[in-house]
Amino acid sequence: MFQQSDDTASSQPGPNAAREARSDAARREVADYLNFLDGLDNTNEQGWHTIFQHTLQAFQEDPTREGHLRLALVMSRADRKSTEPGVTRNMLTDARKLLNDAMHNPDPPPALVRKFIQLQVNDIDRRVALYDELRSLRSQLAKAHQANQTASRDRTEALTRVRRIEAELAEANAKLQAVMNIERNIGPTGKETFP
């Protein structure tokens, strides 16, 4: 999709040559971004942080459309390279904003670069949706765990009450049995007889 083609622009005169030159430049730009992404994907967390700091500094010194894109691409990999969940979600949101800013820049990017940016935005949107779903599932799991703990605690309390009632019932039965034994031993005269 983003392969470079043979350079035929020099053999075609006029507007076609200019259009081909712009198209080739756009393909090279997208190829550069893909190579940059490949490098990001093949680095570890510390390397990602170093690249992020360098790219941020370069963008702050010269805020070009290319700088916007590079910074957005680095930030779009935060969820894959950083271990801080809140920071990575925020970086994905910020990366999406930077990508949109780059796409709607007063100096609009070539069509191929816009397509590349849109693919990145769509990828970020899918990942953010997955993170939202994961957060929702974790919340549901926590609630289910809490309900399970509450039910377990309630079961334990109920079993304790049942044991206490059984002990009280056994004690009451023992007293009743003692009273019945005493009543059997009382004779018709009302005097107690002992065997």
mmCIF file of C-alpha atoms in Angstrom:
data_model
loop_
_atom_site.group_PDB
_atom_site.id
_atom_site.type_symbol
_atom_site.label_atom_id
_atom_site.label_comp_id
_atom_site.label_asym_id
_atom_site.label_seq_id
_atom_site.Cartn_x
_atom_site.Cartn_y
_atom_site.Cartn_z
ATOM 1 C CA MET A 1 0.000 0.000 0.000
ATOM 2 C CA PHE A 2 2.801 2.417 0.859
ATOM 3 C CA GLN A 3 5.450 1.009 -1.493
ATOM 4 C CA GLN A 4 7.687 3.325 -3.421
ATOM 5 C CA SER A 5 7.331 3.222 -7.197
ATOM 6 C CA ASP A 6 9.893 3.738 -9.913
ATOM 7 C CA ASP A 7 10.776 7.355 -10.482
ATOM 8 C CA THR A 8 9.109 8.182 -13.804
ATOM 9 C CA ALA A 9 8.490 11.832 -12.991
ATOM 10 C CA SER A 10 11.627 13.002 -14.807
ATOM 11 C CA SER A 11 10.444 11.559 -18.127
ATOM 12 C CA GLN A 12 7.001 13.227 -17.980
ATOM 13 C CA PRO A 13 6.831 16.960 -18.605
ATOM 14 C CA GLY A 14 4.435 19.498 -17.128
ATOM 15 C CA PRO A 15 1.787 19.061 -14.419
ATOM 16 C CA ASN A 16 2.107 15.283 -14.388
ATOM 17 C CA ALA A 17 5.763 15.557 -13.422
ATOM 18 C CA ALA A 18 4.935 17.899 -10.538
ATOM 19 C CA ARG A 19 2.088 15.647 -9.389
ATOM 20 C CA GLU A 20 4.340 12.585 -9.565
ATOM 21 C CA ALA A 21 7.053 14.418 -7.622
ATOM 22 C CA ARG A 22 4.535 15.313 -4.889
ATOM 23 C CA SER A 23 3.248 11.746 -4.878
ATOM 24 C CA ASP A 24 6.782 10.369 -4.566
ATOM 25 C CA ALA A 25 7.524 12.826 -1.761
ATOM 26 C CA ALA A 26 4.347 11.712 0.044
ATOM 27 C CA ARG A 27 5.326 8.033 -0.365
ATOM 28 C CA ARG A 28 8.789 8.755 1.006
ATOM 29 C CA GLU A 29 7.264 10.685 3.924
ATOM 30 C CA VAL A 30 4.912 7.815 4.766
ATOM 31 C CA ALA A 31 7.767 5.321 4.377
ATOM 32 C CA ASP A 32 9.823 7.430 6.816
ATOM 33 C CA TYR A 33 6.941 7.369 9.327
ATOM 34 C CA LEU A 34 6.544 3.605 8.917
ATOM 35 C CA ASN A 35 10.274 3.113 9.501
ATOM 36 C CA PHE A 36 10.014 5.384 12.543
ATOM 37 C CA LEU A 37 7.099 3.293 13.871
ATOM 38 C CA ASP A 38 9.064 0.113 13.229
ATOM 39 C CA GLY A 39 11.947 1.515 15.264
ATOM 40 C CA LEU A 40 9.556 2.463 18.063
ATOM 41 C CA ASP A 41 7.988 -0.980 18.081
ATOM 42 C CA ASN A 42 11.410 -2.630 18.315
ATOM 43 C CA THR A 43 12.628 -0.679 21.333
ATOM 44 C CA ASN A 44 12.160 -1.289 25.044
ATOM 45 C CA GLU A 45 10.472 0.979 27.583
ATOM 46 C CA GLN A 46 13.631 2.928 28.401
ATOM 47 C CA GLY A 47 14.381 3.418 24.704
ATOM 48 C CA TRP A 48 10.813 4.588 24.135
ATOM 49 C CA HIS A 49 11.151 7.171 26.938
ATOM 50 C CA THR A 50 14.417 8.424 25.412
ATOM 51 C CA ILE A 51 12.831 8.715 21.957
ATOM 52 C CA PHE A 52 9.802 10.445 23.480
ATOM 53 C CA GLN A 53 11.951 13.048 25.267
ATOM 54 C CA HIS A 54 14.054 13.689 22.150
ATOM 55 C CA THR A 55 10.991 13.942 19.876
ATOM 56 C CA LEU A 56 9.190 16.240 22.319
ATOM 57 C CA GLN A 57 12.217 18.526 22.555
ATOM 58 C CA ALA A 58 12.603 18.606 18.757
ATOM 59 C CA PHE A 59 8.902 19.421 18.365
ATOM 60 C CA GLN A 60 9.081 22.219 20.945
ATOM 61 C CA GLU A 61 12.071 23.731 19.156
ATOM 62 C CA ASP A 62 10.496 23.458 15.686
ATOM 63 C CA PRO A 63 6.733 22.704 15.716
ATOM 64 C CA THR A 64 6.301 21.534 12.120
ATOM 65 C CA ARG A 65 3.637 19.205 10.730
ATOM 66 C CA GLU A 66 6.279 16.475 10.570
ATOM 67 C CA GLY A 67 7.151 17.187 14.207
ATOM 68 C CA HIS A 68 3.460 16.951 15.108
ATOM 69 C CA LEU A 69 3.278 13.584 13.407
ATOM 70 C CA ARG A 70 6.456 12.176 14.904
ATOM 71 C CA LEU A 71 5.454 13.233 18.414
ATOM 72 C CA ALA A 72 1.964 11.808 17.882
ATOM 73 C CA LEU A 73 3.440 8.531 16.638
ATOM 74 C CA VAL A 74 5.700 8.235 19.680
ATOM 75 C CA MET A 75 2.797 8.999 22.002
ATOM 76 C CA SER A 76 0.578 6.532 20.141
ATOM 77 C CA ARG A 77 2.914 3.758 21.261
ATOM 78 C CA ALA A 78 2.757 4.723 24.946
ATOM 79 C CA ASP A 79 0.368 1.893 25.776
ATOM 80 C CA ARG A 80 2.761 -0.630 24.273
ATOM 81 C CA LYS A 81 5.947 0.733 25.797
ATOM 82 C CA SER A 82 5.107 2.392 29.115
ATOM 83 C CA THR A 83 3.877 0.628 32.244
ATOM 84 C CA GLU A 84 1.862 3.554 33.612
ATOM 85 C CA PRO A 85 -1.795 2.881 32.616
ATOM 86 C CA GLY A 86 -3.231 6.342 33.348
ATOM 87 C CA VAL A 87 -0.397 8.096 31.576
ATOM 88 C CA THR A 88 -0.658 5.856 28.528
ATOM 89 C CA ARG A 89 -4.433 6.442 28.160
ATOM 90 C CA ASN A 90 -3.852 10.191 28.367
ATOM 91 C CA MET A 91 -1.004 9.962 25.859
ATOM 92 C CA LEU A 92 -3.217 8.071 23.426
ATOM 93 C CA THR A 93 -5.815 10.825 23.701
ATOM 94 C CA ASP A 94 -3.125 13.491 23.232
ATOM 95 C CA ALA A 95 -1.648 11.562 20.286
ATOM 96 C CA ARG A 96 -5.062 11.500 18.642
ATOM 97 C CA LYS A 97 -5.367 15.270 19.103
ATOM 98 C CA LEU A 98 -1.898 15.858 17.619
ATOM 99 C CA LEU A 99 -2.741 13.644 14.642
ATOM 100 C CA ASN A 100 -5.943 15.595 14.045
ATOM 101 C CA ASP A 101 -4.018 18.876 14.366
ATOM 102 C CA ALA A 102 -1.499 17.652 11.797
ATOM 103 C CA MET A 103 -4.275 16.603 9.434
ATOM 104 C CA HIS A 104 -6.090 19.938 9.727
ATOM 105 C CA ASN A 105 -2.953 22.056 9.615
ATOM 106 C CA PRO A 106 -3.156 25.251 7.488
ATOM 107 C CA ASP A 107 -0.531 23.542 5.310
ATOM 108 C CA PRO A 108 -2.467 20.297 4.718
ATOM 109 C CA PRO A 109 -0.491 17.113 4.216
ATOM 110 C CA PRO A 110 -0.616 15.219 0.923
ATOM 111 C CA ALA A 111 -3.518 12.797 0.438
ATOM 112 C CA LEU A 112 -1.377 9.716 1.106
ATOM 113 C CA VAL A 113 -0.104 11.207 4.374
ATOM 114 C CA ARG A 114 -3.706 12.084 5.357
ATOM 115 C CA LYS A 115 -4.677 8.450 4.757
ATOM 116 C CA PHE A 116 -1.758 7.337 6.915
ATOM 117 C CA ILE A 117 -2.801 9.774 9.654
ATOM 118 C CA GLN A 118 -6.403 8.553 9.461
ATOM 119 C CA LEU A 119 -5.214 4.945 9.827
ATOM 120 C CA GLN A 120 -3.282 5.955 12.943
ATOM 121 C CA VAL A 121 -6.317 7.804 14.365
ATOM 122 C CA ASN A 122 -8.516 4.757 13.704
ATOM 123 C CA ASP A 123 -5.948 2.512 15.397
ATOM 124 C CA ILE A 124 -5.835 4.787 18.444
ATOM 125 C CA ASP A 125 -9.644 4.926 18.581
ATOM 126 C CA ARG A 126 -9.822 1.115 18.546
ATOM 127 C CA ARG A 127 -7.215 0.802 21.278
ATOM 128 C CA VAL A 128 -8.870 3.474 23.444
ATOM 129 C CA ALA A 129 -12.203 1.645 23.021
ATOM 130 C CA LEU A 130 -10.516 -1.597 24.073
ATOM 131 C CA TYR A 131 -8.987 0.101 27.114
ATOM 132 C CA ASP A 132 -12.402 1.515 28.032
ATOM 133 C CA GLU A 133 -13.922 -1.951 27.695
ATOM 134 C CA LEU A 134 -11.093 -3.431 29.763
ATOM 135 C CA ARG A 135 -11.631 -0.796 32.462
ATOM 136 C CA SER A 136 -15.365 -1.586 32.450
ATOM 137 C CA LEU A 137 -14.695 -5.322 32.725
ATOM 138 C CA ARG A 138 -12.248 -4.752 35.573
ATOM 139 C CA SER A 139 -14.856 -2.633 37.341
ATOM 140 C CA GLN A 140 -17.461 -5.351 36.874
ATOM 141 C CA LEU A 141 -14.995 -7.944 38.120
ATOM 142 C CA ALA A 142 -14.217 -5.830 41.191
ATOM 143 C CA LYS A 143 -17.942 -5.440 41.908
ATOM 144 C CA ALA A 144 -18.490 -9.183 41.454
ATOM 145 C CA HIS A 145 -15.533 -9.894 43.728
ATOM 146 C CA GLN A 146 -16.922 -7.488 46.331
ATOM 147 C CA ALA A 147 -20.359 -9.118 46.048
ATOM 148 C CA ASN A 148 -18.725 -12.530 46.380
ATOM 149 C CA GLN A 149 -16.831 -11.409 49.478
ATOM 150 C CA THR A 150 -20.027 -9.926 50.923
ATOM 151 C CA ALA A 151 -21.921 -13.145 50.192
ATOM 152 C CA SER A 152 -19.101 -15.180 51.720
ATOM 153 C CA ARG A 153 -19.092 -12.968 54.818
ATOM 154 C CA ASP A 154 -22.892 -13.232 55.027
ATOM 155 C CA ARG A 155 -22.636 -17.035 54.706
ATOM 156 C CA THR A 156 -20.044 -17.128 57.471
ATOM 157 C CA GLU A 157 -22.228 -14.957 59.707
ATOM 158 C CA ALA A 158 -25.276 -17.127 58.936
ATOM 159 C CA LEU A 159 -23.337 -20.295 59.749
ATOM 160 C CA THR A 160 -22.180 -18.731 63.010
ATOM 161 C CA ARG A 161 -25.798 -17.840 63.881
ATOM 162 C CA VAL A 162 -26.956 -21.367 62.967
ATOM 163 C CA ARG A 163 -24.261 -22.895 65.200
ATOM 164 C CA ARG A 164 -25.205 -20.547 68.038
ATOM 165 C CA ILE A 165 -28.914 -21.397 67.613
ATOM 166 C CA GLU A 166 -28.087 -25.119 67.449
ATOM 167 C CA ALA A 167 -26.071 -24.783 70.677
ATOM 168 C CA GLU A 168 -28.940 -22.887 72.346
ATOM 169 C CA LEU A 169 -31.397 -25.500 71.070
ATOM 170 C CA ALA A 170 -29.230 -28.325 72.409
ATOM 171 C CA GLU A 171 -29.036 -26.520 75.753
ATOM 172 C CA ALA A 172 -32.825 -25.990 75.768
ATOM 173 C CA ASN A 173 -33.379 -29.656 74.862
ATOM 174 C CA ALA A 174 -31.088 -30.712 77.698
ATOM 175 C CA LYS A 175 -33.048 -28.520 80.140
ATOM 176 C CA LEU A 176 -36.355 -29.861 78.793
ATOM 177 C CA GLN A 177 -35.093 -33.410 79.162
ATOM 178 C CA ALA A 178 -34.055 -32.650 82.744
ATOM 179 C CA VAL A 179 -37.509 -31.185 83.502
ATOM 180 C CA MET A 180 -39.185 -34.224 81.939
ATOM 181 C CA ASN A 181 -37.013 -36.536 84.045
ATOM 182 C CA ILE A 182 -37.951 -34.592 87.157
ATOM 183 C CA GLU A 183 -41.667 -34.755 86.242
ATOM 184 C CA ARG A 184 -41.443 -38.537 85.727
ATOM 185 C CA ASN A 185 -39.859 -38.928 89.111
ATOM 186 C CA ILE A 186 -42.587 -36.957 90.871
ATOM 187 C CA GLY A 187 -45.191 -39.297 92.247
ATOM 188 C CA PRO A 188 -48.986 -38.889 92.482
ATOM 189 C CA THR A 189 -48.690 -37.375 95.938
ATOM 190 C CA GLY A 190 -46.664 -34.530 94.632
ATOM 191 C CA LYS A 191 -43.568 -35.726 96.418
ATOM 192 C CA GLU A 192 -40.470 -36.454 94.567
ATOM 193 C CA THR A 193 -39.321 -40.049 94.641
ATOM 194 C CA PHE A 194 -35.829 -41.116 94.062
ATOM 195 C CA PRO A 195 -34.902 -44.569 92.843
#
